[in-house]
XYZ file of C-alpha atoms in Angstrom:
253
model
C -15.440 6.410 32.588
C -14.239 3.517 31.173
C -17.136 2.461 29.233
C -16.969 5.721 27.424
C -13.367 5.614 26.768
C -13.870 2.415 25.153
C -16.618 3.663 23.234
C -14.819 6.498 22.175
C -11.919 4.811 21.028
C -13.882 2.341 19.190
C -15.538 5.100 16.983
C -11.985 6.616 16.628
C -11.059 3.436 14.955
C -14.417 2.864 12.855
C -13.677 6.445 11.669
C -10.143 5.875 10.801
C -10.903 2.615 9.027
C -13.888 4.498 7.012
C -11.348 7.130 6.312
C -8.448 4.745 5.114
C -11.102 3.222 2.393
C -12.141 6.309 1.276
C -8.512 7.337 0.428
C -7.625 4.045 -1.066
C -10.526 4.877 -3.900
C -9.422 8.399 -4.333
C -8.082 7.857 -7.755
C -9.702 11.345 -9.384
C -7.482 13.828 -7.249
C -4.911 15.466 -9.535
C -2.062 14.756 -6.764
C -2.675 10.773 -6.761
C -1.021 8.201 -8.504
C -0.382 4.351 -8.173
C 2.613 4.855 -5.820
C 0.730 7.315 -3.569
C -2.279 4.733 -3.143
C 0.263 2.171 -2.362
C 2.038 4.451 0.390
C -1.363 4.863 1.643
C -1.820 1.348 1.936
C 1.203 0.398 4.015
C 0.561 3.502 5.981
C -3.147 2.298 7.026
C -1.768 -0.945 7.752
C 0.580 0.190 10.283
C -2.005 2.798 12.021
C -4.947 0.200 12.011
C -2.948 -2.780 13.538
C -0.154 -3.877 15.904
C 2.499 -4.170 12.829
C 5.282 -2.085 12.886
C 6.183 -1.564 9.318
C 4.833 -2.128 5.864
C 5.658 -2.330 2.292
C 4.242 -3.375 -0.826
C 6.070 -5.571 -3.542
C 5.116 -5.706 -7.210
C 5.376 -8.082 -9.909
C 7.959 -6.992 -12.609
C 8.115 -7.833 -16.313
C 10.277 -10.693 -15.480
C 7.679 -12.159 -13.104
C 9.877 -11.148 -9.887
C 8.592 -9.374 -6.938
C 10.021 -5.792 -6.518
C 10.057 -3.338 -3.880
C 7.455 -0.303 -4.809
C 6.660 1.207 -1.381
C 7.943 0.741 2.344
C 7.265 2.869 5.441
C 10.502 2.642 6.704
C 14.122 1.652 5.043
C 14.684 -1.459 6.971
C 11.544 -2.997 5.238
C 13.220 -2.525 1.811
C 16.082 -4.574 2.841
C 13.847 -7.435 3.873
C 12.175 -7.153 0.774
C 15.581 -7.257 -1.274
C 16.408 -10.279 0.893
C 13.166 -11.893 -0.164
C 13.698 -11.110 -4.167
C 17.222 -12.265 -3.863
C 16.525 -15.526 -1.984
C 13.545 -16.233 -3.920
C 11.711 -17.107 -0.402
C 10.195 -15.279 2.309
C 6.440 -14.528 2.939
C 5.984 -12.255 0.227
C 7.151 -14.608 -2.474
C 4.569 -17.493 -0.774
C 1.899 -15.158 -0.725
C 2.320 -14.239 -4.244
C 2.901 -17.828 -5.814
C 0.003 -19.331 -3.804
C -2.468 -16.392 -3.981
C -2.861 -16.807 0.109
C -2.148 -15.093 3.239
C 1.371 -15.968 4.915
C 2.049 -15.672 8.481
C 5.215 -16.151 10.606
C 4.204 -14.869 14.144
C 7.631 -15.604 15.298
C 10.575 -15.679 12.850
C 12.670 -17.518 15.206
C 10.673 -20.309 14.400
C 10.833 -19.843 10.589
C 14.435 -20.570 9.774
C 13.987 -24.023 8.521
C 10.922 -22.575 6.385
C 12.982 -19.592 5.353
C 16.745 -20.383 5.906
C 17.917 -17.297 4.112
C 15.162 -14.834 4.771
C 14.402 -15.315 8.516
C 17.792 -14.941 9.786
C 18.675 -11.637 7.953
C 14.985 -10.250 8.851
C 15.951 -10.912 12.506
C 18.997 -9.008 11.943
C 17.184 -6.268 10.354
C 15.215 -6.187 14.010
C 11.976 -8.004 12.893
C 10.443 -10.807 14.505
C 7.194 -11.176 12.839
C 6.372 -11.123 9.179
C 3.050 -11.651 7.554
C 2.044 -11.156 3.659
C -1.224 -11.019 1.696
C -1.253 -11.307 -1.946
C -2.447 -8.164 -4.098
C -5.157 -9.807 -6.486
C -7.868 -8.845 -8.476
C -9.850 -10.678 -10.968
C -7.806 -13.939 -10.476
C -4.608 -12.067 -11.290
C -2.082 -11.299 -8.539
C 0.131 -8.377 -8.994
C 2.296 -8.534 -5.835
C 2.411 -8.792 -2.141
C 1.720 -6.848 0.933
C 4.746 -7.249 3.398
C 3.800 -6.604 7.281
C 6.615 -6.672 10.073
C 6.576 -6.232 13.726
C 9.507 -5.794 15.929
C 8.222 -8.560 18.489
C 6.486 -11.928 17.775
C 2.980 -10.985 16.506
C 0.074 -12.490 15.472
C -2.995 -11.272 13.504
C -6.502 -11.599 14.989
C -8.945 -12.826 12.639
C -10.668 -9.241 12.345
C -7.405 -7.342 11.662
C -6.436 -10.044 8.781
C -10.014 -9.387 7.309
C -9.734 -5.811 7.363
C -6.105 -6.244 5.722
C -7.276 -8.521 2.966
C -9.886 -5.609 2.382
C -7.722 -2.730 2.384
C -5.326 -4.903 -0.040
C -8.417 -5.784 -2.356
C -9.352 -2.286 -2.466
C -5.987 -0.843 -2.896
C -5.354 -3.356 -5.936
C -8.327 -2.306 -7.444
C -7.629 1.395 -7.258
C -3.749 0.891 -8.732
C -5.019 -1.119 -11.743
C -8.149 1.161 -12.536
C -6.493 4.583 -11.541
C -6.069 5.336 -15.660
C -9.976 5.161 -15.491
C -9.933 3.176 -18.631
C -11.350 -0.379 -19.315
C -8.500 -2.697 -17.928
C -7.520 -5.736 -20.337
C -5.691 -8.400 -19.034
C -2.416 -7.349 -20.895
C -2.551 -4.027 -19.253
C -1.631 -5.526 -15.698
C 1.828 -5.913 -16.378
C 1.824 -2.651 -18.121
C 0.370 -1.095 -14.882
C 2.639 -2.496 -12.320
C 5.705 -1.914 -14.618
C 4.895 1.873 -14.497
C 4.714 2.016 -11.088
C 7.954 0.477 -10.388
C 9.357 2.390 -13.279
C 8.218 5.732 -11.180
C 9.465 4.090 -7.961
C 12.892 4.252 -9.529
C 12.872 7.747 -10.817
C 11.725 8.457 -7.227
C 14.534 6.684 -5.634
C 16.865 8.688 -8.206
C 15.500 12.033 -7.319
C 15.434 11.750 -3.402
C 19.123 10.855 -3.795
C 19.423 14.225 -5.619
C 17.828 15.538 -2.801
C 19.840 13.850 -0.261
C 22.985 14.809 -1.769
C 22.154 18.487 -1.978
C 20.944 18.838 1.658
C 22.779 16.226 3.702
C 19.743 14.384 4.767
C 18.981 10.588 4.474
C 17.362 9.197 1.353
C 14.030 8.642 3.431
C 14.230 12.287 4.465
C 14.449 13.584 1.423
C 11.490 11.222 -0.110
C 9.715 12.612 2.475
C 10.425 16.175 1.718
C 9.753 15.318 -1.979
C 6.028 14.376 -1.075
C 5.675 17.038 1.124
C 6.503 19.357 -1.737
C 4.221 17.606 -4.288
C 1.431 17.878 -1.792
C 1.743 21.512 -1.466
C 1.762 22.213 -5.106
C -0.944 19.405 -5.633
C 1.311 17.455 -7.969
C 1.931 13.739 -8.043
C 5.072 12.597 -6.433
C 6.155 10.958 -9.335
C 6.008 13.963 -11.883
C 7.897 15.993 -8.957
C 10.512 13.094 -9.214
C 10.770 13.505 -13.194
C 11.013 17.018 -13.187
C 13.797 16.863 -10.703
C 15.712 14.050 -12.751
C 15.106 16.085 -16.099
C 16.447 19.261 -14.425
C 13.214 21.054 -15.035
C 13.193 21.487 -11.130
C 16.255 22.136 -8.797
C 16.909 20.385 -5.543
C 16.631 24.005 -3.917
C 13.165 24.524 -5.213
C 11.908 21.594 -3.550
C 13.740 21.750 -0.405
C 12.980 25.415 -0.031
C 10.298 26.117 3.137
C 6.717 25.710 1.930
C 5.169 29.173 1.653
């Protein structure tokens, strides 16, 4: 019985890993855009490992990392800490092009005197980061956090690196046009601009329905999925008043 359960669990994980890679290469669907792909990356990293939360930071036009997607609001807080203090695992992973690990942040205060205490105060005790790299260019970093001291086993580290590579490739080739070196900044800046519009639209929904911005963003994504639209396009329509908050908040048919 135990052996059968072990085999079944292994098969379920293998299936989940396969589905993760398939979802990250789905660039042809009408309702998929770079932010959707990065959101899937963050979600898969949490579901497939012992980590509790994840996010992605992308480099902006000024060469600074900026939060693009998160699985929960507190992750974005840690990313803001890193960007403002110019220190932390994502900053180091982006600058070096190598994975960065802090299994226990309580032992990392000398390493990151600003970031480590603030991340601990936000409820996270471990932080890991993998660079988002393609063809020698680093466009950002994958931000991985745990609420207790947590190391990443070698097999999970290889999986996370592979997922990050596939997602980076999909984001940069999403337009299905030949990628030129100067297009990389254009692609990342477009994703960050879409994130800004999503934040505004989520704020509009939150104010209309008296819900949190995180709940509003979830409602927006649900509306986009039901109507086979990109979340960024729905957000843009809300900001332009082509859609009303009531349209998006109405129960799905």
